[in-house]
Amino acid sequence: MTTPSTPTTPVAVVTGASSGIGAATARQLARAGYRVVLTARRKDRIEALAAELTASGAQATAYPLDVTDRPAVDAFAAAVGRCDVLINNAGGALGADSVATGDPADWRRMFEVNVIGALNATQALLPTLTASGDGTVVVLTSTAGHGTYEGGAGYVAAKHGAHVLAETLRLEIVGTPVRVIEVAPGMVKTEEFATTRFHGDTTRAAKVYEGVAEPLTADDVADTITWAVTRPSHVNIDLLVVRPRAQASNSKVHRER
Ligand code: 8X3
């Protein structure tokens, strides 16, 4: 970590900042005046984003990190120095199979990244967030954290886990100067989400968004996260569900033919 922070600049740590919602959130928080610390496994991507943000006059640092690696997360927390906002964004879906046929390895990996990853980062940074006197933890869940759909059970179970982490943490730390915000997006078209889910099958991935007039973009979600984070400290947006207009529920999507 080489970019110095002026003592008055609040610091936002973003996990999974290498692409999609994480990268968009880092950009928007940087614009909102935060020094952003970008973490993700893909070093080249976060370093490129940090360089882009720094060139535009923002303060940004890249720190390669796998949130499922607890010793690495602890070392990161010890190195970060200051943290006012933690964006638990790292996560994703693997597979869209039925309960009868889903791959247990996919389920395990989804729980590991979406739940244990958020747990690791939150536990490791909570003392620093509390010491800031005005901390914010954001847990990026999904509408899959609030209702199920066929073929979604592994991801749905993991996102329900992340939802419970946020909801329980809020109960447990009430009275401390840290708020807990959950943002739960519905259909968001990013470059990687569906392709990763279908293990690289871009044709299947494209079908997710087929005929949908305007799925949410990563920037739409980053905008809601940034709005929630920049409310006055006494205002806690417990849960913000955001979907595209064309999506009324997890399984009710309007598609133009
Ligand atoms: C993504 C929403 O509908 O693919 O978190 O589960 S969905």
Tab-separated table of C-alpha atoms and ligand atoms in Angstrom:
chain	number	residue	atom	x	y	z
A	1	MET	CA	0.000	0.000	0.000
A	2	THR	CA	1.797	3.067	-1.198
A	3	THR	CA	-0.772	5.836	-1.631
A	4	PRO	CA	-0.685	8.034	1.460
A	5	SER	CA	-3.964	9.194	2.884
A	6	THR	CA	-4.460	12.610	4.400
A	7	PRO	CA	-5.791	12.080	7.931
A	8	THR	CA	-9.139	13.600	7.035
A	9	THR	CA	-9.823	11.479	3.979
A	10	PRO	CA	-12.200	8.625	4.808
A	11	VAL	CA	-11.157	5.225	3.527
A	12	ALA	CA	-13.437	2.764	1.752
A	13	VAL	CA	-12.313	-0.829	1.266
A	14	VAL	CA	-14.005	-2.591	-1.641
A	15	THR	CA	-13.732	-6.361	-2.030
A	16	GLY	CA	-14.148	-7.891	-5.474
A	17	ALA	CA	-13.120	-4.560	-6.977
A	18	SER	CA	-11.651	-6.035	-10.158
A	19	SER	CA	-14.838	-5.805	-12.248
A	20	GLY	CA	-18.574	-5.243	-12.320
A	21	ILE	CA	-20.324	-3.759	-9.297
A	22	GLY	CA	-17.127	-3.704	-7.212
A	23	ALA	CA	-15.160	-1.687	-9.764
A	24	ALA	CA	-18.099	0.661	-10.401
A	25	THR	CA	-18.553	1.206	-6.662
A	26	ALA	CA	-14.867	1.962	-6.207
A	27	ARG	CA	-15.083	4.553	-8.993
A	28	GLN	CA	-18.157	6.218	-7.508
A	29	LEU	CA	-16.855	6.231	-3.941
A	30	ALA	CA	-13.594	7.737	-5.186
A	31	ARG	CA	-15.625	10.464	-6.892
A	32	ALA	CA	-17.531	10.973	-3.621
A	33	GLY	CA	-14.239	11.770	-1.856
A	34	TYR	CA	-13.154	8.466	-0.358
A	35	ARG	CA	-9.683	7.040	-0.609
A	36	VAL	CA	-10.527	3.666	-2.038
A	37	VAL	CA	-8.642	0.487	-1.288
A	38	LEU	CA	-9.314	-1.985	-4.070
A	39	THR	CA	-9.049	-5.648	-3.221
A	40	ALA	CA	-9.532	-8.698	-5.429
A	41	ARG	CA	-7.579	-11.736	-6.489
A	42	ARG	CA	-6.746	-10.287	-9.908
A	43	LYS	CA	-3.815	-7.986	-9.186
A	44	ASP	CA	-3.465	-6.648	-12.738
A	45	ARG	CA	-7.064	-5.448	-12.848
A	46	ILE	CA	-7.131	-3.652	-9.521
A	47	GLU	CA	-3.746	-2.089	-10.181
A	48	ALA	CA	-5.025	-0.775	-13.518
A	49	LEU	CA	-8.136	0.637	-11.859
A	50	ALA	CA	-6.103	2.209	-9.054
A	51	ALA	CA	-3.834	3.819	-11.659
A	52	GLU	CA	-6.858	5.105	-13.600
A	53	LEU	CA	-8.405	6.613	-10.470
A	54	THR	CA	-5.123	8.123	-9.315
A	55	ALA	CA	-4.594	9.685	-12.749
A	56	SER	CA	-7.998	11.317	-12.453
A	57	GLY	CA	-6.993	12.935	-9.151
A	58	ALA	CA	-8.578	10.417	-6.774
A	59	GLN	CA	-6.812	8.473	-4.038
A	60	ALA	CA	-6.739	4.758	-4.731
A	61	THR	CA	-4.627	1.787	-3.708
A	62	ALA	CA	-4.665	-1.805	-4.922
A	63	TYR	CA	-4.168	-4.745	-2.564
A	64	PRO	CA	-4.406	-8.255	-4.049
A	65	LEU	CA	-6.542	-10.362	-1.744
A	66	ASP	CA	-8.602	-13.536	-1.685
A	67	VAL	CA	-11.299	-12.924	0.932
A	68	THR	CA	-11.600	-16.652	1.590
A	69	ASP	CA	-7.977	-16.732	2.815
A	70	ARG	CA	-8.336	-15.672	6.452
A	71	PRO	CA	-4.634	-15.200	7.275
A	72	ALA	CA	-4.331	-12.998	4.174
A	73	VAL	CA	-7.410	-11.004	5.205
A	74	ASP	CA	-5.978	-10.515	8.705
A	75	ALA	CA	-2.667	-9.337	7.231
A	76	PHE	CA	-4.571	-6.909	5.009
A	77	ALA	CA	-6.556	-5.556	7.971
A	78	ALA	CA	-3.324	-4.996	9.880
A	79	ALA	CA	-1.823	-3.143	6.911
A	80	VAL	CA	-4.787	-0.969	5.940
A	81	GLY	CA	-4.430	1.460	8.846
A	82	ARG	CA	-7.739	3.242	8.479
A	83	CYS	CA	-11.109	1.972	7.314
A	84	ASP	CA	-14.355	3.934	7.488
A	85	VAL	CA	-16.381	1.921	4.992
A	86	LEU	CA	-16.194	-1.748	4.071
A	87	ILE	CA	-17.986	-2.858	0.916
A	88	ASN	CA	-18.404	-6.639	1.019
A	89	ASN	CA	-18.929	-7.102	-2.683
A	90	ALA	CA	-16.854	-10.186	-3.527
A	91	GLY	CA	-19.139	-13.045	-4.445
A	92	GLY	CA	-21.069	-14.562	-7.282
A	93	ALA	CA	-23.029	-17.496	-8.621
A	94	LEU	CA	-21.809	-20.867	-9.874
A	95	GLY	CA	-24.248	-23.081	-11.710
A	96	ALA	CA	-28.007	-22.920	-12.237
A	97	ASP	CA	-28.873	-26.551	-11.662
A	98	SER	CA	-31.744	-28.034	-9.727
A	99	VAL	CA	-31.353	-29.252	-6.176
A	100	ALA	CA	-31.475	-32.787	-7.603
A	101	THR	CA	-28.483	-32.229	-9.883
A	102	GLY	CA	-26.468	-29.293	-8.499
A	103	ASP	CA	-22.750	-29.762	-7.954
A	104	PRO	CA	-21.905	-29.734	-4.221
A	105	ALA	CA	-18.526	-28.199	-5.112
A	106	ASP	CA	-20.340	-25.185	-6.620
A	107	TRP	CA	-22.525	-24.850	-3.518
A	108	ARG	CA	-19.486	-25.041	-1.236
A	109	ARG	CA	-17.561	-22.463	-3.237
A	110	MET	CA	-20.535	-20.060	-3.300
A	111	PHE	CA	-20.927	-20.312	0.461
A	112	GLU	CA	-17.197	-19.829	0.876
A	113	VAL	CA	-17.017	-16.630	-1.198
A	114	ASN	CA	-20.395	-15.015	-0.523
A	115	VAL	CA	-20.652	-15.800	3.197
A	116	ILE	CA	-17.248	-16.724	4.636
A	117	GLY	CA	-15.541	-14.074	2.499
A	118	ALA	CA	-17.843	-11.380	3.888
A	119	LEU	CA	-17.425	-12.826	7.385
A	120	ASN	CA	-13.625	-12.769	7.114
A	121	ALA	CA	-13.437	-9.184	5.893
A	122	THR	CA	-16.043	-7.955	8.375
A	123	GLN	CA	-14.483	-9.665	11.396
A	124	ALA	CA	-10.997	-8.522	10.466
A	125	LEU	CA	-11.986	-4.883	9.872
A	126	LEU	CA	-14.663	-4.407	12.536
A	127	PRO	CA	-12.218	-3.110	15.183
A	128	THR	CA	-10.886	-0.537	12.694
A	129	LEU	CA	-14.384	0.434	11.571
A	130	THR	CA	-15.419	0.874	15.197
A	131	ALA	CA	-12.290	2.883	16.009
A	132	SER	CA	-13.138	5.247	13.150
A	133	GLY	CA	-16.047	6.480	15.261
A	134	ASP	CA	-18.322	6.394	12.227
A	135	GLY	CA	-18.034	3.103	10.359
A	136	THR	CA	-20.181	1.517	7.682
A	137	VAL	CA	-20.358	-2.112	6.626
A	138	VAL	CA	-22.108	-2.798	3.351
A	139	VAL	CA	-23.076	-6.351	2.467
A	140	LEU	CA	-23.947	-6.765	-1.172
A	141	THR	CA	-26.477	-9.563	-1.266
A	142	SER	CA	-29.067	-10.084	-3.982
A	143	THR	CA	-32.775	-10.498	-4.462
A	144	ALA	CA	-31.681	-14.151	-4.310
A	145	GLY	CA	-31.116	-13.471	-0.623
A	146	HIS	CA	-34.823	-12.824	-0.164
A	147	GLY	CA	-36.622	-15.426	-2.242
A	148	THR	CA	-35.839	-18.520	-4.207
A	149	TYR	CA	-36.248	-19.598	-7.821
A	150	GLU	CA	-35.848	-22.850	-9.722
A	151	GLY	CA	-32.242	-23.580	-10.564
A	152	GLY	CA	-31.026	-21.031	-8.053
A	153	ALA	CA	-30.873	-22.922	-4.774
A	154	GLY	CA	-27.100	-22.970	-4.286
A	155	TYR	CA	-26.764	-19.240	-4.939
A	156	VAL	CA	-29.998	-18.477	-3.114
A	157	ALA	CA	-28.771	-20.379	-0.043
A	158	ALA	CA	-25.474	-18.504	-0.071
A	159	LYS	CA	-27.115	-15.093	-0.486
A	160	HIS	CA	-29.602	-15.892	2.276
A	161	GLY	CA	-26.520	-16.584	4.401
A	162	ALA	CA	-25.044	-13.196	3.532
A	163	HIS	CA	-28.395	-11.543	4.309
A	164	VAL	CA	-28.456	-13.208	7.734
A	165	LEU	CA	-24.883	-12.090	8.390
A	166	ALA	CA	-25.903	-8.457	7.762
A	167	GLU	CA	-29.137	-8.640	9.713
A	168	THR	CA	-27.574	-10.361	12.734
A	169	LEU	CA	-24.511	-8.128	12.802
A	170	ARG	CA	-26.800	-5.077	12.890
A	171	LEU	CA	-28.512	-6.473	15.982
A	172	GLU	CA	-25.274	-7.428	17.684
A	173	ILE	CA	-23.392	-4.148	17.259
A	174	VAL	CA	-26.206	-1.694	17.849
A	175	GLY	CA	-24.920	1.047	20.121
A	176	THR	CA	-21.486	1.041	18.492
A	177	PRO	CA	-20.649	3.689	15.884
A	178	VAL	CA	-20.976	1.249	12.969
A	179	ARG	CA	-23.998	0.840	10.726
A	180	VAL	CA	-24.787	-2.176	8.584
A	181	ILE	CA	-26.314	-1.706	5.160
A	182	GLU	CA	-27.539	-4.473	2.887
A	183	VAL	CA	-27.972	-3.784	-0.816
A	184	ALA	CA	-29.870	-6.488	-2.687
A	185	PRO	CA	-29.893	-6.084	-6.466
A	186	GLY	CA	-32.020	-8.068	-8.880
A	187	MET	CA	-31.028	-8.525	-12.514
A	188	VAL	CA	-27.762	-6.720	-13.194
A	189	LYS	CA	-26.013	-7.125	-16.536
A	190	THR	CA	-22.278	-7.135	-15.932
A	191	GLU	CA	-19.498	-8.505	-18.076
A	192	GLU	CA	-18.881	-11.529	-15.860
A	193	PHE	CA	-21.760	-12.499	-13.539
A	194	ALA	CA	-23.755	-14.798	-15.828
A	195	THR	CA	-20.723	-16.066	-17.751
A	196	THR	CA	-19.098	-17.139	-14.490
A	197	ARG	CA	-22.351	-18.721	-13.367
A	198	PHE	CA	-22.490	-20.840	-16.519
A	199	HIS	CA	-18.808	-21.758	-16.306
A	200	GLY	CA	-17.847	-19.700	-19.361
A	201	ASP	CA	-20.833	-20.530	-21.594
A	202	THR	CA	-21.501	-17.102	-23.099
A	203	THR	CA	-24.517	-18.274	-25.131
A	204	ARG	CA	-26.309	-19.426	-21.992
A	205	ALA	CA	-25.222	-16.299	-20.198
A	206	ALA	CA	-26.683	-14.063	-22.928
A	207	LYS	CA	-30.067	-15.767	-22.566
A	208	VAL	CA	-30.397	-14.452	-19.003
A	209	TYR	CA	-30.830	-10.928	-20.384
A	210	GLU	CA	-32.541	-11.818	-23.691
A	211	GLY	CA	-35.417	-9.445	-24.479
A	212	VAL	CA	-35.057	-7.535	-21.203
A	213	ALA	CA	-35.224	-3.869	-22.166
A	214	GLU	CA	-32.838	-2.488	-19.584
A	215	PRO	CA	-31.292	-4.745	-16.972
A	216	LEU	CA	-29.550	-2.814	-14.206
A	217	THR	CA	-25.940	-1.891	-14.857
A	218	ALA	CA	-23.042	-2.088	-12.405
A	219	ASP	CA	-23.201	1.716	-12.253
A	220	ASP	CA	-26.878	1.640	-11.239
A	221	VAL	CA	-26.027	-0.556	-8.261
A	222	ALA	CA	-22.893	1.434	-7.412
A	223	ASP	CA	-25.096	4.521	-7.380
A	224	THR	CA	-27.441	2.996	-4.794
A	225	ILE	CA	-24.513	1.819	-2.665
A	226	THR	CA	-22.885	5.242	-2.799
A	227	TRP	CA	-26.175	6.942	-1.944
A	228	ALA	CA	-26.699	4.668	1.085
A	229	VAL	CA	-23.113	5.103	2.301
A	230	THR	CA	-23.182	8.890	1.982
A	231	ARG	CA	-26.346	9.411	4.095
A	232	PRO	CA	-25.707	11.160	7.427
A	233	SER	CA	-24.199	8.751	9.954
A	234	HIS	CA	-27.345	8.404	12.054
A	235	VAL	CA	-29.303	7.191	8.996
A	236	ASN	CA	-29.033	3.429	8.489
A	237	ILE	CA	-30.415	2.094	5.231
A	238	ASP	CA	-31.022	-1.421	6.566
A	239	LEU	CA	-31.969	-2.988	3.270
A	240	LEU	CA	-32.169	-1.588	-0.209
A	241	VAL	CA	-33.720	-3.832	-2.873
A	242	VAL	CA	-33.148	-2.628	-6.415
A	243	ARG	CA	-34.404	-4.225	-9.609
A	244	PRO	CA	-34.817	-3.142	-13.210
A	245	ARG	CA	-38.337	-1.935	-14.047
A	246	ALA	CA	-38.774	-4.979	-16.274
A	247	GLN	CA	-38.313	-7.352	-13.344
A	248	ALA	CA	-41.223	-7.598	-10.906
A	249	SER	CA	-39.890	-10.575	-8.957
A	250	ASN	CA	-37.111	-13.158	-9.178
A	251	SER	CA	-39.148	-15.161	-11.665
A	252	LYS	CA	-41.409	-12.505	-13.233
A	253	VAL	CA	-39.389	-10.746	-15.919
A	254	HIS	CA	-40.827	-8.899	-18.901
A	255	ARG	CA	-39.082	-9.900	-22.117
A	256	GLU	CA	-39.736	-8.185	-25.437
A	257	ARG	CA	-39.881	-10.626	-28.300
B	1	8X3	C1	-28.309	-11.801	-9.105
B	1	8X3	C2	-29.773	-11.928	-9.158
B	1	8X3	O1	-31.695	-13.283	-10.156
B	1	8X3	O2	-29.456	-13.909	-10.852
B	1	8X3	O3	-27.832	-11.627	-7.815
B	1	8X3	O4	-30.234	-14.436	-8.658
B	1	8X3	S1	-30.284	-13.465	-9.731
